[in-house]
Structure formats: structure tokens, C-alpha cells
Amino acid sequence: MSVIRVVLADDERMVRTALRVILDAEPDLEVVGEASTGAEAVPVVRELRPDVVLMDVRMPEIDGIRATEQILATLDEPPRILVVTTFENDSYVYDALRAGAAGFLLKRAAAEELVQAVRLVARSDSLLFPAAVRSLAAEYGGRRTPAPPPWAARLTEREAEVLRLMARGLTNAEIAGRMGVGPATAKTHVASVLAKTGARDRTQAVIAAYESGFISPG
């Protein structure tokens, strides 16, 4: 069984302790390091190379947004970053997603939700809380470009359909079932969408689709 290695970045020791207890209780999850600020998180992640980082969005010195940007900009194979926040309808959360975070999780989430979220972002197989991402895009994204993005014309009809299904949070298997194709074909379509949109992962592709007006948040 492959173990998912996790780093915790939060300025509250009690929060880090609680997260560690929950994650280390799972046979496929292991907390390998901690950081109390965004400034500490960057070198810790560079040294330990975890699979997933649980990143508090609001921290002293360097916040979770800047730390996310620095980690993603300086590592060839960066970890998946899951932002942990108190409020889901927060511009900081949306900025973190735009900066490259793969998803977000509320601090009040149940232990089961936390564990499943870590596993999900590690697999890169779906979009966490698609309805919440859509709401954030509607409130904070706006229409940032005056015309359709260049990549929109490069998408085939199938790829455009895949992007819309990705925005609804469907997994590769669910996309395959909806489109009547095999899982491998669906995975290939998803990879092509990411390449053509220039997105690192599903979250960035969906954010780009909302912000460009390719998909309406409404």
C-alpha cells in the first residue's frame, strides 16, 4: 500500500496536533513534518517533499497564499496543496486556489472529511467541493478577460464537454460513464484539457474556465 506523506502548516499548535492525530491514525497517511508559519512551510516542504500539504490560509510572516506560490514555483514536482480555512466564502481561499492550491477544507470539517480530502487531492481525480468553487468564482472571479481565451478554440467538442464535467466535480470514472467511453479515454481527455488550458490540475483548469467566461459560475 502506498503511503501519502503529509506536511502540516498552521500557526496553531493545537490545530496541528489534532490534524496529526487524525491523519496518523490512517494506515495510508503519514504526517512527516510541520510548520507554524508560511515562511517555515516553504523550506520544510522543499526538504521533505511530501505528497500533500495542509496549508492554513492565514499565517504570520508569509500567508498560505504566498507560501503556496513559492512552493509551486520552486519545485519541479510540487506537492498537492490543500488550503485549510475557517470560512469557505473567503477571498483568501479563492486567491489560494488561483495561486495553485488543489482545493480547500474547512477547519470544522469532520475527521472523515479531512481524511477523504487528503486522499482525493493526492489522487488528483476530482474537484473538491465543486459547488463552493463555483460560488467563489462567481463572487471573486468575475470576468477577468474581455474575450474567449486562446485555448478555448483549441478544445475539441469532447474536451469542452470534459471540462464542463470536471467543473461539476465528476471523477474520471464518472466522466467515462457519462460520455460512454472507457476510463483510459476519459483520463486522456482530462490530460489534454489540462495541457491545452495550461493548467497544473483540475482546480486551475476549472478556475480558468470560470474566469474566462468559458463556463458561467451562475
PDB file of C-alpha atoms in Angstrom:
ATOM      1  CA  MET A   1       0.000   0.000   0.000  1.00  0.00           C
ATOM      2  CA  SER A   2       1.338   3.403  -0.993  1.00  0.00           C
ATOM      3  CA  VAL A   3       1.531   5.859   1.902  1.00  0.00           C
ATOM      4  CA  ILE A   4       0.561   9.511   1.347  1.00  0.00           C
ATOM      5  CA  ARG A   5       3.106  11.756   3.054  1.00  0.00           C
ATOM      6  CA  VAL A   6       1.678  14.966   4.543  1.00  0.00           C
ATOM      7  CA  VAL A   7       3.118  18.238   5.889  1.00  0.00           C
ATOM      8  CA  LEU A   8       1.018  20.422   8.207  1.00  0.00           C
ATOM      9  CA  ALA A   9       1.357  24.217   8.077  1.00  0.00           C
ATOM     10  CA  ASP A  10      -0.679  26.075  10.687  1.00  0.00           C
ATOM     11  CA  ASP A  11       0.230  28.702  13.288  1.00  0.00           C
ATOM     12  CA  GLU A  12      -1.872  26.993  15.981  1.00  0.00           C
ATOM     13  CA  ARG A  13      -0.115  24.090  17.670  1.00  0.00           C
ATOM     14  CA  MET A  14      -3.402  22.570  18.845  1.00  0.00           C
ATOM     15  CA  VAL A  15      -4.707  22.506  15.276  1.00  0.00           C
ATOM     16  CA  ARG A  16      -1.552  20.790  14.033  1.00  0.00           C
ATOM     17  CA  THR A  17      -1.756  18.255  16.853  1.00  0.00           C
ATOM     18  CA  ALA A  18      -5.387  17.459  16.108  1.00  0.00           C
ATOM     19  CA  LEU A  19      -4.661  17.060  12.397  1.00  0.00           C
ATOM     20  CA  ARG A  20      -1.679  14.809  13.104  1.00  0.00           C
ATOM     21  CA  VAL A  21      -3.725  12.536  15.382  1.00  0.00           C
ATOM     22  CA  ILE A  22      -6.449  12.143  12.750  1.00  0.00           C
ATOM     23  CA  LEU A  23      -4.120  11.540   9.811  1.00  0.00           C
ATOM     24  CA  ASP A  24      -1.594   9.292  11.535  1.00  0.00           C
ATOM     25  CA  ALA A  25      -4.442   7.009  12.615  1.00  0.00           C
ATOM     26  CA  GLU A  26      -4.917   6.029   8.960  1.00  0.00           C
ATOM     27  CA  PRO A  27      -2.677   3.254   7.565  1.00  0.00           C
ATOM     28  CA  ASP A  28      -2.195   5.020   4.224  1.00  0.00           C
ATOM     29  CA  LEU A  29      -1.458   8.509   5.632  1.00  0.00           C
ATOM     30  CA  GLU A  30       1.639   9.780   7.446  1.00  0.00           C
ATOM     31  CA  VAL A  31       2.440  13.260   8.784  1.00  0.00           C
ATOM     32  CA  VAL A  32       6.140  13.763   8.046  1.00  0.00           C
ATOM     33  CA  GLY A  33       6.600  17.397   9.092  1.00  0.00           C
ATOM     34  CA  GLU A  34       5.073  20.580  10.494  1.00  0.00           C
ATOM     35  CA  ALA A  35       5.465  24.336  10.121  1.00  0.00           C
ATOM     36  CA  SER A  36       3.994  27.169  12.180  1.00  0.00           C
ATOM     37  CA  THR A  37       4.289  29.912   9.543  1.00  0.00           C
ATOM     38  CA  GLY A  38       4.245  30.197   5.797  1.00  0.00           C
ATOM     39  CA  ALA A  39       7.909  31.139   5.899  1.00  0.00           C
ATOM     40  CA  GLU A  40       8.705  27.875   7.704  1.00  0.00           C
ATOM     41  CA  ALA A  41       6.486  25.827   5.413  1.00  0.00           C
ATOM     42  CA  VAL A  42       8.445  26.550   2.251  1.00  0.00           C
ATOM     43  CA  PRO A  43      11.827  25.082   3.345  1.00  0.00           C
ATOM     44  CA  VAL A  44      10.123  22.208   5.195  1.00  0.00           C
ATOM     45  CA  VAL A  45       8.289  21.199   2.033  1.00  0.00           C
ATOM     46  CA  ARG A  46      11.423  21.571  -0.074  1.00  0.00           C
ATOM     47  CA  GLU A  47      13.331  19.284   2.285  1.00  0.00           C
ATOM     48  CA  LEU A  48      10.695  16.628   2.952  1.00  0.00           C
ATOM     49  CA  ARG A  49       8.950  16.542  -0.451  1.00  0.00           C
ATOM     50  CA  PRO A  50       5.518  15.441   0.823  1.00  0.00           C
ATOM     51  CA  ASP A  51       2.664  14.360  -1.401  1.00  0.00           C
ATOM     52  CA  VAL A  52       0.151  16.729   0.219  1.00  0.00           C
ATOM     53  CA  VAL A  53       0.443  19.934   2.268  1.00  0.00           C
ATOM     54  CA  LEU A  54      -2.354  21.085   4.565  1.00  0.00           C
ATOM     55  CA  MET A  55      -1.839  24.845   4.445  1.00  0.00           C
ATOM     56  CA  ASP A  56      -3.547  27.338   6.745  1.00  0.00           C
ATOM     57  CA  VAL A  57      -4.544  30.289   4.594  1.00  0.00           C
ATOM     58  CA  ARG A  58      -3.907  32.941   7.270  1.00  0.00           C
ATOM     59  CA  MET A  59      -0.495  32.750   8.959  1.00  0.00           C
ATOM     60  CA  PRO A  60       2.107  35.270  10.175  1.00  0.00           C
ATOM     61  CA  GLU A  61       5.214  36.284   8.182  1.00  0.00           C
ATOM     62  CA  ILE A  62       4.052  34.699   4.951  1.00  0.00           C
ATOM     63  CA  ASP A  63       0.424  33.688   4.493  1.00  0.00           C
ATOM     64  CA  GLY A  64      -0.733  30.465   2.896  1.00  0.00           C
ATOM     65  CA  ILE A  65      -1.242  32.109  -0.486  1.00  0.00           C
ATOM     66  CA  ARG A  66       2.345  33.340  -0.800  1.00  0.00           C
ATOM     67  CA  ALA A  67       3.704  30.092   0.624  1.00  0.00           C
ATOM     68  CA  THR A  68       1.705  28.150  -1.971  1.00  0.00           C
ATOM     69  CA  GLU A  69       3.080  30.314  -4.767  1.00  0.00           C
ATOM     70  CA  GLN A  70       6.662  29.879  -3.570  1.00  0.00           C
ATOM     71  CA  ILE A  71       6.368  26.113  -3.199  1.00  0.00           C
ATOM     72  CA  LEU A  72       4.836  25.648  -6.627  1.00  0.00           C
ATOM     73  CA  ALA A  73       7.349  27.979  -8.266  1.00  0.00           C
ATOM     74  CA  THR A  74      10.463  26.354  -6.832  1.00  0.00           C
ATOM     75  CA  LEU A  75       9.789  22.608  -7.030  1.00  0.00           C
ATOM     76  CA  ASP A  76       9.795  20.618 -10.263  1.00  0.00           C
ATOM     77  CA  GLU A  77       7.354  18.107  -8.772  1.00  0.00           C
ATOM     78  CA  PRO A  78       5.472  20.091  -6.134  1.00  0.00           C
ATOM     79  CA  PRO A  79       3.030  18.528  -3.680  1.00  0.00           C
ATOM     80  CA  ARG A  80      -0.695  18.944  -3.830  1.00  0.00           C
ATOM     81  CA  ILE A  81      -1.684  21.804  -1.537  1.00  0.00           C
ATOM     82  CA  LEU A  82      -4.939  21.698   0.384  1.00  0.00           C
ATOM     83  CA  VAL A  83      -5.852  25.020   1.985  1.00  0.00           C
ATOM     84  CA  VAL A  84      -7.386  24.795   5.452  1.00  0.00           C
ATOM     85  CA  THR A  85      -9.611  27.712   6.377  1.00  0.00           C
ATOM     86  CA  THR A  86     -12.212  28.862   8.884  1.00  0.00           C
ATOM     87  CA  PHE A  87     -14.540  30.449   6.329  1.00  0.00           C
ATOM     88  CA  GLU A  88     -15.276  28.935   2.924  1.00  0.00           C
ATOM     89  CA  ASN A  89     -16.667  32.137   1.408  1.00  0.00           C
ATOM     90  CA  ASP A  90     -13.373  33.967   1.739  1.00  0.00           C
ATOM     91  CA  SER A  91     -11.418  35.886  -0.883  1.00  0.00           C
ATOM     92  CA  TYR A  92      -8.243  34.424   0.641  1.00  0.00           C
ATOM     93  CA  VAL A  93      -9.468  30.941  -0.276  1.00  0.00           C
ATOM     94  CA  TYR A  94     -10.154  31.953  -3.856  1.00  0.00           C
ATOM     95  CA  ASP A  95      -6.751  33.642  -4.122  1.00  0.00           C
ATOM     96  CA  ALA A  96      -5.132  30.460  -2.814  1.00  0.00           C
ATOM     97  CA  LEU A  97      -6.925  28.398  -5.464  1.00  0.00           C
ATOM     98  CA  ARG A  98      -5.821  30.841  -8.150  1.00  0.00           C
ATOM     99  CA  ALA A  99      -2.273  30.600  -6.787  1.00  0.00           C
ATOM    100  CA  GLY A 100      -2.282  26.864  -7.338  1.00  0.00           C
ATOM    101  CA  ALA A 101      -3.902  25.171  -4.351  1.00  0.00           C
ATOM    102  CA  ALA A 102      -5.685  21.976  -5.359  1.00  0.00           C
ATOM    103  CA  GLY A 103      -8.618  22.554  -3.038  1.00  0.00           C
ATOM    104  CA  PHE A 104      -9.694  23.729   0.383  1.00  0.00           C
ATOM    105  CA  LEU A 105     -11.102  22.293   3.571  1.00  0.00           C
ATOM    106  CA  LEU A 106     -12.915  23.917   6.478  1.00  0.00           C
ATOM    107  CA  LYS A 107     -11.322  23.651   9.924  1.00  0.00           C
ATOM    108  CA  ARG A 108     -14.633  22.458  11.306  1.00  0.00           C
ATOM    109  CA  ALA A 109     -14.716  19.517   8.893  1.00  0.00           C
ATOM    110  CA  ALA A 110     -15.239  16.075  10.361  1.00  0.00           C
ATOM    111  CA  ALA A 111     -12.288  13.715  10.630  1.00  0.00           C
ATOM    112  CA  GLU A 112     -13.700  11.546   7.836  1.00  0.00           C
ATOM    113  CA  GLU A 113     -13.946  14.555   5.511  1.00  0.00           C
ATOM    114  CA  LEU A 114     -10.346  15.517   6.235  1.00  0.00           C
ATOM    115  CA  VAL A 115      -9.053  12.023   5.504  1.00  0.00           C
ATOM    116  CA  GLN A 116     -11.042  11.692   2.287  1.00  0.00           C
ATOM    117  CA  ALA A 117      -9.978  15.168   1.122  1.00  0.00           C
ATOM    118  CA  VAL A 118      -6.296  14.316   1.539  1.00  0.00           C
ATOM    119  CA  ARG A 119      -6.743  11.079  -0.375  1.00  0.00           C
ATOM    120  CA  LEU A 120      -8.713  12.801  -3.112  1.00  0.00           C
ATOM    121  CA  VAL A 121      -6.231  15.596  -3.784  1.00  0.00           C
ATOM    122  CA  ALA A 122      -3.361  13.079  -3.685  1.00  0.00           C
ATOM    123  CA  ARG A 123      -5.083  11.120  -6.477  1.00  0.00           C
ATOM    124  CA  SER A 124      -5.855  14.304  -8.445  1.00  0.00           C
ATOM    125  CA  ASP A 125      -9.033  12.559  -9.548  1.00  0.00           C
ATOM    126  CA  SER A 126     -11.731  15.122  -8.838  1.00  0.00           C
ATOM    127  CA  LEU A 127     -12.519  18.657  -7.760  1.00  0.00           C
ATOM    128  CA  LEU A 128     -13.104  19.218  -4.045  1.00  0.00           C
ATOM    129  CA  PHE A 129     -16.429  20.907  -3.287  1.00  0.00           C
ATOM    130  CA  PRO A 130     -17.283  21.995  -6.869  1.00  0.00           C
ATOM    131  CA  ALA A 131     -20.336  23.993  -5.752  1.00  0.00           C
ATOM    132  CA  ALA A 132     -18.214  26.016  -3.323  1.00  0.00           C
ATOM    133  CA  VAL A 133     -15.576  26.663  -6.006  1.00  0.00           C
ATOM    134  CA  ARG A 134     -18.335  27.851  -8.337  1.00  0.00           C
ATOM    135  CA  SER A 135     -19.660  30.213  -5.659  1.00  0.00           C
ATOM    136  CA  LEU A 136     -16.181  31.605  -5.006  1.00  0.00           C
ATOM    137  CA  ALA A 137     -15.641  32.161  -8.720  1.00  0.00           C
ATOM    138  CA  ALA A 138     -18.971  33.954  -9.004  1.00  0.00           C
ATOM    139  CA  GLU A 139     -18.186  36.258  -6.089  1.00  0.00           C
ATOM    140  CA  TYR A 140     -14.476  36.932  -6.540  1.00  0.00           C
ATOM    141  CA  GLY A 141     -13.539  35.825 -10.048  1.00  0.00           C
ATOM    142  CA  GLY A 142     -15.710  37.998 -12.215  1.00  0.00           C
ATOM    143  CA  ARG A 143     -14.930  38.007 -15.906  1.00  0.00           C
ATOM    144  CA  ARG A 144     -11.242  38.777 -15.997  1.00  0.00           C
ATOM    145  CA  THR A 145     -10.724  38.568 -19.749  1.00  0.00           C
ATOM    146  CA  PRO A 146     -12.658  40.577 -22.374  1.00  0.00           C
ATOM    147  CA  ALA A 147     -12.657  37.783 -24.959  1.00  0.00           C
ATOM    148  CA  PRO A 148     -12.628  33.973 -25.023  1.00  0.00           C
ATOM    149  CA  PRO A 149      -9.170  32.664 -24.106  1.00  0.00           C
ATOM    150  CA  PRO A 150      -6.960  31.311 -26.924  1.00  0.00           C
ATOM    151  CA  TRP A 151      -7.172  27.791 -25.515  1.00  0.00           C
ATOM    152  CA  ALA A 152     -10.954  27.670 -25.923  1.00  0.00           C
ATOM    153  CA  ALA A 153     -10.684  27.383 -29.703  1.00  0.00           C
ATOM    154  CA  ARG A 154      -8.179  24.547 -29.359  1.00  0.00           C
ATOM    155  CA  LEU A 155     -10.517  22.330 -27.352  1.00  0.00           C
ATOM    156  CA  THR A 156     -12.410  19.677 -29.264  1.00  0.00           C
ATOM    157  CA  GLU A 157     -16.126  19.265 -28.566  1.00  0.00           C
ATOM    158  CA  ARG A 158     -15.325  16.243 -26.404  1.00  0.00           C
ATOM    159  CA  GLU A 159     -12.677  18.150 -24.460  1.00  0.00           C
ATOM    160  CA  ALA A 160     -15.043  21.080 -23.894  1.00  0.00           C
ATOM    161  CA  GLU A 161     -17.619  18.634 -22.547  1.00  0.00           C
ATOM    162  CA  VAL A 162     -14.965  17.077 -20.289  1.00  0.00           C
ATOM    163  CA  LEU A 163     -14.042  20.492 -18.880  1.00  0.00           C
ATOM    164  CA  ARG A 164     -17.670  21.198 -18.031  1.00  0.00           C
ATOM    165  CA  LEU A 165     -17.974  17.815 -16.319  1.00  0.00           C
ATOM    166  CA  MET A 166     -14.752  18.478 -14.424  1.00  0.00           C
ATOM    167  CA  ALA A 167     -16.282  21.731 -13.155  1.00  0.00           C
ATOM    168  CA  ARG A 168     -19.197  19.692 -11.793  1.00  0.00           C
ATOM    169  CA  GLY A 169     -16.763  17.589  -9.783  1.00  0.00           C
ATOM    170  CA  LEU A 170     -17.020  14.344 -11.721  1.00  0.00           C
ATOM    171  CA  THR A 171     -14.194  11.809 -11.403  1.00  0.00           C
ATOM    172  CA  ASN A 172     -12.534  10.189 -14.410  1.00  0.00           C
ATOM    173  CA  ALA A 173     -14.736   7.124 -13.963  1.00  0.00           C
ATOM    174  CA  GLU A 174     -17.882   9.268 -13.786  1.00  0.00           C
ATOM    175  CA  ILE A 175     -16.823  11.252 -16.854  1.00  0.00           C
ATOM    176  CA  ALA A 176     -16.245   7.985 -18.712  1.00  0.00           C
ATOM    177  CA  GLY A 177     -19.693   6.730 -17.761  1.00  0.00           C
ATOM    178  CA  ARG A 178     -21.389   9.991 -18.720  1.00  0.00           C
ATOM    179  CA  MET A 179     -19.658  10.127 -22.113  1.00  0.00           C
ATOM    180  CA  GLY A 180     -19.864   6.428 -22.883  1.00  0.00           C
ATOM    181  CA  VAL A 181     -16.120   5.916 -23.200  1.00  0.00           C
ATOM    182  CA  GLY A 182     -13.543   3.857 -21.347  1.00  0.00           C
ATOM    183  CA  PRO A 183     -11.752   5.174 -18.223  1.00  0.00           C
ATOM    184  CA  ALA A 184      -8.452   5.389 -20.101  1.00  0.00           C
ATOM    185  CA  THR A 185     -10.061   7.536 -22.795  1.00  0.00           C
ATOM    186  CA  ALA A 186     -11.591   9.839 -20.187  1.00  0.00           C
ATOM    187  CA  LYS A 187      -8.217  10.170 -18.484  1.00  0.00           C
ATOM    188  CA  THR A 188      -6.625  11.048 -21.827  1.00  0.00           C
ATOM    189  CA  HIS A 189      -9.265  13.736 -22.451  1.00  0.00           C
ATOM    190  CA  VAL A 190      -8.663  15.227 -18.992  1.00  0.00           C
ATOM    191  CA  ALA A 191      -4.902  15.304 -19.600  1.00  0.00           C
ATOM    192  CA  SER A 192      -5.474  17.033 -22.937  1.00  0.00           C
ATOM    193  CA  VAL A 193      -7.724  19.661 -21.304  1.00  0.00           C
ATOM    194  CA  LEU A 194      -5.035  20.392 -18.715  1.00  0.00           C
ATOM    195  CA  ALA A 195      -2.367  20.690 -21.406  1.00  0.00           C
ATOM    196  CA  LYS A 196      -4.419  22.992 -23.635  1.00  0.00           C
ATOM    197  CA  THR A 197      -5.545  25.268 -20.806  1.00  0.00           C
ATOM    198  CA  GLY A 198      -2.010  25.335 -19.370  1.00  0.00           C
ATOM    199  CA  ALA A 199      -3.418  24.262 -16.014  1.00  0.00           C
ATOM    200  CA  ARG A 200      -1.457  22.364 -13.370  1.00  0.00           C
ATOM    201  CA  ASP A 201      -4.511  20.407 -12.261  1.00  0.00           C
ATOM    202  CA  ARG A 202      -8.284  20.232 -12.402  1.00  0.00           C
ATOM    203  CA  THR A 203      -8.824  23.084  -9.991  1.00  0.00           C
ATOM    204  CA  GLN A 204      -6.736  25.508 -12.052  1.00  0.00           C
ATOM    205  CA  ALA A 205      -8.455  24.403 -15.264  1.00  0.00           C
ATOM    206  CA  VAL A 206     -11.894  24.990 -13.745  1.00  0.00           C
ATOM    207  CA  ILE A 207     -10.881  28.365 -12.289  1.00  0.00           C
ATOM    208  CA  ALA A 208      -9.581  29.379 -15.735  1.00  0.00           C
ATOM    209  CA  ALA A 209     -12.843  28.251 -17.321  1.00  0.00           C
ATOM    210  CA  TYR A 210     -14.907  30.330 -14.906  1.00  0.00           C
ATOM    211  CA  GLU A 211     -12.724  33.432 -15.083  1.00  0.00           C
ATOM    212  CA  SER A 212     -12.617  33.437 -18.879  1.00  0.00           C
ATOM    213  CA  GLY A 213     -16.365  33.072 -19.183  1.00  0.00           C
ATOM    214  CA  PHE A 214     -15.992  29.671 -20.891  1.00  0.00           C
ATOM    215  CA  ILE A 215     -18.231  28.367 -18.101  1.00  0.00           C
ATOM    216  CA  SER A 216     -20.631  30.620 -16.251  1.00  0.00           C
ATOM    217  CA  PRO A 217     -20.482  30.352 -12.443  1.00  0.00           C
ATOM    218  CA  GLY A 218     -24.187  31.066 -12.408  1.00  0.00           C
TER     219      GLY A 218
END
